[in-house]
Backbone as JSON, one array per atom type, in Angstrom:
{
  "sequence": "MLDPCADSAQLLYPCVLFSKQRFCLSKKRNDKKVLMPVGDCMEGYEVIVPFQALESLGVIVDVICSGTKKGNAITTAIQDFTGCQIYVEMRGHSFIIRKTFDEVDVVECQGLYITGGRVPQYIRLKQKVLEFTRRFFNHNLPVAALCHGIRVLVAAGVTESRTLTCYPALSPGVRVAGGKYKEVLPTETVND",
  "N": [[5.04, 31.45, 12.13], [5.75, 28.87, 10.29], [4.41, 26.8, 7.39], [3.94, 23.01, 7.19], [3.43, 22.01, 4.67], [4.39, 23.89, 3.21], [7.12, 23.91, 1.6], [9.01, 21.65, 0.62], [11.86, 21.88, 2.58], [11.54, 23.72, 4.74], [9.62, 21.77, 6.39], [8.53, 20.8, 9.3], [6.88, 17.99, 10.3], [7.03, 14.98, 9.43], [6.22, 13.7, 6.32], [4.75, 11.68, 4.31], [6.08, 10.44, 0.75], [3.61, 8.79, -1.79], [3.02, 8.53, -5.23], [3.58, 11.74, -6.72], [2.1, 13.45, -5.59], [2.84, 15.67, -2.13], [2.29, 13.61, 1.26], [1.33, 15.55, 3.64], [2.01, 15.7, 7.44], [0.75, 15.23, 10.88], [1.82, 15.44, 14.2], [-0.1, 15.21, 15.71], [-3.86, 13.82, 15.83], [-5.2, 13.82, 12.82], [-7.59, 14.45, 10.36], [-6.49, 13.23, 7.8], [-6.26, 10.09, 6.2], [-6.22, 6.78, 5.34], [-6.6, 3.95, 3.05], [-6.24, 0.57, 3.8], [-6.17, -2.43, 2.27], [-6.29, -5.61, 2.84], [-5.45, -9.46, 3.44], [-5.55, -12.73, 4.56], [-2.18, -13.62, 5.01], [-0.28, -12.16, 4.38], [2.51, -10.43, 3.48], [3.53, -9.98, 6.4], [5.59, -7.74, 7.94], [5.25, -5.75, 6.09], [2.76, -4.82, 6.67], [2.33, -4.39, 8.86], [4.37, -2.7, 10.02], [3.83, -0.16, 8.41], [1.27, 0.39, 8.84], [1.91, 0.94, 11.89], [3.09, 3.41, 11.68], [2.03, 5.5, 10.1], [-0.31, 5.52, 12.02], [0.65, 6.71, 14.44], [0.97, 9.38, 13.52], [-0.98, 10.36, 13.38], [-2.42, 9.73, 11.93], [-5.94, 8.53, 10.14], [-6.14, 5.02, 9.77], [-8.25, 3.3, 7.52], [-8.37, -0.18, 7.97], [-9.68, -2.55, 5.97], [-10.82, -5.75, 4.18], [-11.48, -8.11, 2.71], [-14.57, -10.31, 2.73], [-14.33, -10.03, 5.59], [-14.97, -10.04, 9.31], [-14.82, -6.24, 10.5], [-13.29, -6.11, 13.37], [-12.26, -8.87, 13.56], [-9.03, -11.02, 12.99], [-6.89, -11.31, 10.79], [-4.52, -13.52, 9.25], [-0.5, -13.09, 9.24], [1.9, -13.51, 7.3], [5.7, -14.41, 7.43], [8.79, -13.24, 5.56], [11.08, -14.8, 4.08], [14.35, -15.1, 3.47], [15.89, -18.5, 3.02], [18.55, -19.6, 2.61], [17.09, -20.81, -0.03], [16.42, -20.34, -3.52], [14.04, -18.91, -3.49], [12.43, -16.83, -1.63], [10.86, -18.15, 1.37], [7.58, -19.14, 3.3], [6.26, -18.36, 6.13], [4.28, -18.95, 9.26], [3.13, -15.66, 10.63], [1.93, -12.9, 12.39], [-1.08, -12.05, 14.13], [-3.34, -9.23, 12.69], [-6.11, -7.33, 13.28], [-9.07, -6.6, 11.88], [-10.32, -3.32, 10.46], [-12.75, -2.2, 9.11], [-15.5, -3.61, 6.98], [-15.71, -4.21, 3.81], [-17.99, -2.99, 2.85], [-18.86, -1.33, 4.63], [-16.79, 0.79, 3.92], [-15.8, 4.13, 2.78], [-14.58, 5.03, 0.59], [-14.7, 7.85, -1.01], [-13.46, 9.22, 1.33], [-11.02, 8.07, 1.3], [-7.73, 10.0, 1.57], [-5.03, 8.19, 0.63], [-3.63, 5.7, -1.01], [-2.44, 2.19, 0.16], [-1.44, -0.07, -0.49], [-0.49, -3.32, 0.19], [2.76, -5.97, 0.31], [3.67, -9.83, -0.46], [1.26, -12.74, -0.06], [-0.99, -11.46, -1.0], [-2.28, -9.46, -2.36], [-2.39, -11.35, -4.98], [-4.94, -12.52, -4.69], [-6.24, -10.64, -3.91], [-6.38, -8.81, -6.19], [-9.07, -10.23, -7.7], [-10.81, -8.89, -6.96], [-13.74, -6.77, -7.87], [-14.17, -4.8, -7.05], [-11.51, -3.86, -5.31], [-10.1, -3.2, -7.71], [-11.75, -1.54, -9.22], [-11.54, 1.13, -6.93], [-8.91, 1.49, -6.69], [-9.04, 2.34, -9.64], [-9.99, 4.9, -8.72], [-8.61, 5.78, -7.11], [-5.93, 7.0, -8.5], [-7.56, 8.18, -10.95], [-8.34, 10.17, -9.67], [-5.88, 11.31, -8.84], [-5.17, 10.65, -6.74], [-2.32, 10.19, -3.96], [-0.61, 7.15, -3.33], [0.54, 3.81, -2.68], [2.54, 0.66, -3.49], [3.74, -1.45, -2.54], [6.06, -4.64, -3.16], [4.88, -6.93, -3.83], [2.77, -5.95, -4.3], [2.1, -4.12, -6.52], [1.07, -6.13, -8.17], [-1.59, -5.64, -7.81], [-1.77, -3.32, -9.0], [-1.42, -3.77, -12.06], [-4.09, -5.5, -12.48], [-5.39, -3.42, -11.82], [-5.18, -2.03, -14.07], [-3.07, 0.37, -14.31], [-0.45, 0.58, -14.67], [0.36, 1.61, -17.57], [2.66, 2.79, -19.07], [4.36, 4.37, -16.79], [6.84, 4.24, -14.21], [7.87, 1.61, -12.47], [8.38, -0.34, -9.84], [9.49, -3.45, -8.23], [9.21, -6.05, -6.22], [11.68, -8.34, -8.1], [10.59, -10.75, -9.36], [8.39, -10.3, -10.08], [8.61, -8.14, -13.12], [8.33, -8.96, -15.34], [5.38, -8.68, -15.75], [5.04, -6.52, -15.06], [6.18, -4.92, -17.72], [4.7, -6.43, -19.63], [1.97, -5.36, -19.5], [2.15, -2.37, -19.91], [3.79, -0.8, -18.59], [7.34, 0.58, -17.65], [9.78, -1.59, -16.11], [12.28, -0.45, -12.98], [15.17, -1.31, -11.45], [15.86, -2.14, -8.35], [17.31, -1.07, -5.21], [16.62, -2.87, -1.94], [16.56, -0.81, 0.15], [15.61, 1.6, -1.32], [12.61, 3.49, -2.91], [10.35, 4.1, -5.94], [9.21, 6.97, -7.42], [6.39, 8.01, -9.16]],
  "CA": [[5.32, 30.3, 11.75], [5.82, 27.81, 8.97], [3.39, 26.12, 7.01], [4.86, 22.51, 7.28], [3.25, 21.45, 3.58], [4.65, 24.67, 1.95], [7.76, 24.3, 1.31], [10.22, 20.59, 1.84], [13.49, 22.02, 3.21], [11.29, 24.26, 5.91], [9.29, 20.92, 6.95], [7.94, 20.48, 10.66], [6.81, 17.57, 9.62], [7.21, 14.2, 8.49], [5.33, 14.06, 5.44], [4.83, 10.41, 3.21], [5.93, 11.04, -0.28], [2.93, 8.59, -2.26], [3.43, 8.97, -6.15], [3.71, 13.24, -6.61], [1.58, 13.94, -4.16], [3.35, 15.78, -0.4], [1.06, 14.22, 1.2], [1.61, 16.57, 5.31], [1.16, 14.87, 8.15], [0.86, 16.56, 12.19], [2.41, 14.19, 15.34], [-1.46, 15.52, 16.55], [-4.72, 12.98, 15.15], [-6.22, 14.39, 11.95], [-8.35, 13.95, 8.91], [-5.66, 12.26, 6.6], [-7.48, 8.79, 5.64], [-5.28, 5.71, 4.49], [-7.32, 2.97, 3.4], [-5.06, -0.33, 3.62], [-6.73, -3.32, 2.24], [-5.67, -6.62, 3.92], [-5.57, -10.26, 3.8], [-4.54, -13.43, 5.21], [-0.5, -14.5, 3.96], [-0.14, -10.43, 3.4], [4.11, -10.03, 4.03], [3.39, -9.07, 7.96], [6.12, -6.74, 8.37], [4.75, -4.41, 4.88], [1.29, -4.21, 6.54], [2.62, -4.32, 10.68], [5.76, -1.3, 10.36], [3.38, 0.8, 8.39], [0.59, 0.76, 9.77], [1.7, 2.54, 12.94], [4.32, 5.27, 11.45], [0.92, 6.24, 9.8], [-0.97, 6.16, 13.57], [1.76, 7.34, 14.71], [1.58, 10.39, 12.96], [-2.21, 11.01, 13.52], [-3.59, 9.16, 10.44], [-6.16, 7.41, 10.4], [-6.33, 4.34, 8.38], [-9.75, 2.11, 7.11], [-7.4, -1.46, 6.98], [-9.87, -3.4, 5.36], [-10.5, -6.98, 3.98], [-13.02, -8.93, 2.05], [-15.03, -11.37, 3.45], [-14.14, -10.85, 6.67], [-15.64, -8.82, 9.73], [-14.55, -5.77, 10.8], [-12.9, -6.53, 15.0], [-11.85, -10.27, 13.26], [-7.95, -10.54, 13.29], [-6.32, -12.68, 9.61], [-3.03, -13.82, 9.91], [-0.17, -12.63, 8.39], [3.04, -13.92, 7.02], [7.5, -13.33, 7.36], [8.62, -13.91, 4.54], [12.79, -14.39, 4.4], [15.14, -16.16, 2.65], [16.52, -19.13, 4.21], [19.35, -20.18, 1.42], [16.85, -21.09, -0.85], [16.19, -19.46, -4.6], [12.98, -17.69, -3.37], [11.78, -16.64, 0.36], [9.59, -19.26, 2.6], [6.63, -18.22, 3.96], [6.31, -18.36, 7.9], [3.43, -18.13, 10.18], [3.81, -14.24, 11.31], [1.26, -12.14, 13.07], [-2.72, -11.57, 13.92], [-3.91, -8.36, 12.2], [-7.43, -6.92, 13.43], [-9.8, -6.15, 10.27], [-10.9, -2.06, 10.81], [-13.97, -2.36, 8.54], [-15.66, -4.23, 5.6], [-15.88, -3.55, 2.45], [-19.26, -2.17, 2.44], [-18.55, 0.2, 5.56], [-15.73, 2.35, 4.03], [-16.28, 5.16, 1.88], [-13.41, 5.55, -0.41], [-14.07, 9.35, -1.43], [-13.45, 9.96, 2.62], [-9.67, 8.87, 2.09], [-6.88, 10.41, 0.79], [-4.38, 7.45, 0.22], [-3.98, 4.19, -0.89], [-1.62, 1.95, 0.71], [-1.57, -1.8, -0.75], [0.86, -3.95, 0.91], [3.45, -7.31, -0.57], [2.77, -10.72, 0.39], [0.61, -12.81, -1.6], [-2.36, -11.05, -0.94], [-2.11, -9.38, -3.53], [-2.48, -12.38, -5.85], [-6.3, -12.66, -4.72], [-7.39, -9.52, -3.96], [-6.35, -7.78, -7.58], [-9.35, -10.36, -8.5], [-12.12, -8.04, -6.22], [-13.56, -6.24, -8.81], [-13.83, -3.14, -5.75], [-10.77, -3.3, -5.48], [-9.41, -2.84, -8.39], [-12.64, 0.07, -9.13], [-10.83, 2.44, -5.74], [-7.37, 1.44, -7.17], [-8.41, 3.28, -10.6], [-10.31, 5.76, -8.19], [-7.68, 7.01, -6.77], [-5.34, 6.78, -9.47], [-8.28, 8.99, -11.7], [-8.58, 11.42, -8.95], [-4.16, 11.57, -8.63], [-4.49, 10.81, -5.19], [-1.82, 9.15, -3.54], [-1.01, 5.51, -3.77], [2.14, 3.32, -2.4], [2.39, -0.84, -3.49], [5.42, -2.34, -2.1], [6.45, -5.5, -3.24], [3.44, -7.9, -4.56], [1.05, -4.73, -3.91], [2.09, -4.04, -8.02], [-0.19, -7.15, -8.94], [-3.38, -5.2, -7.94], [-1.99, -1.76, -9.81], [-1.27, -4.22, -13.92], [-4.79, -6.09, -12.89], [-7.03, -2.01, -12.21], [-4.79, -1.18, -15.85], [-3.06, 1.8, -14.27], [0.73, 1.01, -15.26], [0.92, 1.71, -18.8], [3.93, 4.51, -19.36], [4.8, 4.3, -15.58], [8.1, 3.31, -13.81], [7.92, 1.26, -11.26], [9.5, -1.13, -9.07], [8.58, -4.54, -6.74], [9.53, -7.71, -6.18], [12.36, -8.85, -9.72], [10.17, -12.3, -10.27], [7.55, -9.63, -11.05], [8.34, -6.84, -12.95], [8.06, -9.35, -16.89], [4.29, -8.42, -15.62], [4.74, -5.11, -15.0], [6.12, -4.64, -18.97], [3.41, -6.76, -20.0], [1.25, -4.22, -18.75], [3.23, -1.82, -20.64], [5.06, -0.11, -17.51], [8.39, 0.55, -17.37], [10.39, -2.12, -14.68], [13.0, -0.25, -12.63], [15.47, -2.65, -10.23], [16.57, -0.95, -7.19], [17.78, -1.13, -4.26], [15.13, -2.71, -0.79], [15.59, 0.03, 0.6], [14.95, 2.59, -2.75], [11.61, 3.68, -3.83], [10.21, 4.08, -7.17], [8.1, 7.99, -6.97], [6.13, 8.18, -10.7]],
  "C": [[5.26, 29.56, 10.33], [4.9, 26.85, 8.76], [3.97, 24.6, 6.2], [4.01, 21.8, 5.99], [3.85, 22.49, 2.55], [6.5, 24.78, 1.33], [9.13, 22.61, 1.6], [11.46, 21.25, 2.43], [12.12, 23.29, 4.81], [10.01, 22.64, 7.1], [8.87, 20.87, 8.76], [8.02, 19.32, 11.19], [6.98, 16.03, 9.11], [6.35, 13.94, 7.2], [6.43, 12.26, 4.31], [5.17, 11.09, 1.78], [4.7, 9.63, -0.73], [2.61, 9.19, -4.0], [3.5, 10.71, -6.45], [2.93, 13.73, -6.52], [2.57, 14.56, -3.05], [1.21, 14.95, 0.17], [2.06, 14.08, 3.19], [1.04, 15.47, 5.75], [1.34, 15.65, 9.44], [1.18, 15.27, 12.73], [0.77, 14.45, 15.77], [-2.83, 14.15, 15.33], [-5.3, 13.84, 13.96], [-7.06, 14.2, 10.82], [-8.03, 13.79, 7.51], [-6.81, 11.46, 6.89], [-6.12, 8.13, 4.83], [-6.1, 4.44, 4.03], [-6.63, 1.42, 2.31], [-6.15, -1.7, 3.46], [-6.06, -4.61, 2.5], [-6.23, -7.97, 3.44], [-4.6, -11.0, 3.86], [-3.03, -13.34, 4.01], [-0.07, -12.73, 3.65], [1.78, -10.6, 4.06], [3.76, -9.41, 5.33], [4.37, -7.33, 8.17], [5.81, -5.16, 6.93], [3.29, -3.98, 4.91], [1.36, -3.16, 8.03], [2.88, -2.46, 10.81], [4.72, -0.1, 9.27], [1.18, 1.86, 8.76], [0.16, 1.59, 11.04], [2.47, 3.18, 12.75], [2.56, 5.87, 11.45], [0.07, 6.63, 11.05], [-0.46, 6.71, 13.98], [1.89, 8.59, 14.88], [-0.11, 11.26, 12.56], [-2.89, 10.26, 12.54], [-4.47, 8.02, 11.3], [-6.5, 6.17, 9.1], [-6.96, 3.42, 8.37], [-8.6, 0.92, 6.55], [-9.01, -2.4, 6.83], [-10.12, -5.29, 4.69], [-11.66, -7.56, 3.12], [-12.92, -9.97, 2.2], [-14.52, -11.7, 4.86], [-14.85, -9.43, 7.69], [-15.34, -7.85, 10.37], [-14.85, -6.73, 12.8], [-11.69, -8.19, 14.62], [-10.16, -10.04, 13.01], [-7.92, -11.51, 11.68], [-5.25, -12.68, 10.51], [-1.52, -13.26, 8.68], [0.89, -13.59, 8.16], [5.16, -13.69, 7.45], [7.98, -14.05, 6.65], [10.25, -14.0, 4.74], [13.41, -15.51, 3.92], [16.28, -17.34, 3.38], [17.97, -20.17, 3.47], [18.68, -21.41, 0.67], [17.03, -19.93, -2.19], [14.96, -18.57, -4.44], [12.66, -17.94, -1.75], [10.66, -17.91, 0.55], [8.54, -18.43, 3.43], [6.43, -18.92, 5.49], [5.05, -17.94, 8.79], [4.07, -16.65, 10.72], [2.55, -14.05, 12.42], [-0.57, -12.04, 12.86], [-2.83, -9.91, 14.03], [-5.73, -7.93, 12.29], [-7.85, -5.92, 12.18], [-10.55, -4.46, 10.93], [-12.46, -2.44, 10.29], [-14.15, -3.5, 7.79], [-15.23, -3.34, 5.02], [-16.64, -2.65, 2.16], [-19.26, -0.86, 3.41], [-17.99, 1.03, 4.8], [-15.89, 2.6, 2.58], [-15.19, 6.06, 0.96], [-12.8, 7.02, -0.78], [-13.69, 9.87, -0.4], [-11.47, 9.5, 2.85], [-8.58, 9.32, 0.93], [-5.12, 9.84, 0.22], [-4.55, 6.15, -0.12], [-2.88, 3.59, -0.79], [-2.2, -0.09, 0.42], [-0.06, -2.97, -0.86], [1.6, -5.49, -0.23], [2.58, -8.83, -0.2], [2.17, -11.55, -0.87], [-1.04, -12.33, -1.28], [-3.05, -10.62, -1.92], [-2.75, -10.01, -5.09], [-4.43, -12.36, -5.78], [-7.29, -11.35, -4.27], [-7.26, -8.95, -5.18], [-7.75, -9.11, -8.46], [-10.78, -9.56, -7.7], [-12.2, -6.43, -7.11], [-13.9, -4.53, -7.55], [-12.59, -2.82, -5.62], [-9.92, -2.64, -6.07], [-10.24, -1.22, -8.95], [-11.98, 1.33, -8.1], [-9.36, 2.57, -6.4], [-7.54, 2.62, -8.12], [-9.21, 4.5, -10.32], [-9.01, 6.48, -8.06], [-6.39, 7.17, -7.22], [-5.75, 8.53, -10.4], [-8.36, 10.57, -11.09], [-6.88, 12.05, -8.3], [-4.04, 11.87, -7.09], [-2.84, 9.64, -5.02], [-1.87, 7.71, -3.49], [0.37, 4.79, -3.43], [1.3, 1.71, -2.92], [3.96, -1.25, -3.21], [4.72, -3.72, -2.86], [5.74, -6.23, -4.63], [2.95, -7.17, -4.86], [1.32, -4.41, -6.13], [1.05, -5.22, -8.82], [-1.89, -6.59, -9.13], [-2.98, -3.6, -9.01], [-2.35, -2.93, -11.26], [-3.01, -4.83, -13.42], [-5.2, -4.82, -13.24], [-6.56, -1.55, -13.67], [-4.26, 0.15, -15.41], [-1.09, 2.02, -14.57], [1.29, 1.28, -16.34], [1.91, 3.19, -18.47], [4.46, 4.32, -18.15], [5.88, 3.73, -15.28], [7.77, 3.05, -12.46], [8.78, 0.66, -11.1], [8.53, -1.91, -8.35], [9.16, -5.68, -7.25], [9.95, -8.15, -7.95], [11.15, -9.43, -10.04], [8.74, -11.83, -11.12], [7.14, -9.11, -12.3], [8.14, -7.76, -14.78], [6.22, -8.88, -16.65], [4.32, -6.79, -15.83], [4.67, -4.28, -17.02], [4.9, -5.38, -19.52], [2.35, -5.5, -19.95], [1.83, -3.05, -19.14], [3.95, -0.46, -19.38], [6.44, -0.35, -17.78], [8.99, 0.2, -15.8], [11.26, -0.68, -14.3], [13.85, -0.32, -11.61], [16.28, -1.44, -9.64], [16.39, -1.59, -5.77], [16.93, -1.45, -3.12], [15.1, -1.52, -0.29], [15.35, 1.06, -0.35], [13.34, 2.48, -2.99], [11.64, 4.62, -4.94], [9.07, 5.71, -7.01], [7.3, 8.04, -8.55], [4.47, 8.54, -10.48]]
}
């Protein structure tokens, strides 16, 4: 029998790449857990699609939001380019919070996913978010940050000497924080 994590040419199940570590998944529920800090006005598709994809692969996703109780909903935003120089935001969907900040045990999580939208500009002000972001980097655990999610990495001080991508308007912040910005197509990622 092939080991799904042994060699990328022999993969039986999809793997998600975060950092330089392979995060192997199976089709049934397993002990893999990803932490997903969220908040109002996060980009809807950047949180809902990865959440559903990870869950469908058996990964437990601990969705947390500062100041919001477990079971309550927050509102996403749908961002669209409507001919303006920058995107506009429209009300999106409701998204249910799974745990409070105090209930989550970061040590149990093997990955961190930071969504884009406006939420990173205020969750980066939460000391606990910065602490667990640093923990994931210090333990060489997988981290994914989309679009504006880079703001959390910059605030946590983990971008120095790393090659990163983000929403292009945020690239000066990456450079000031000692990171190397790489421009890529919207369908591409940077893995450092």
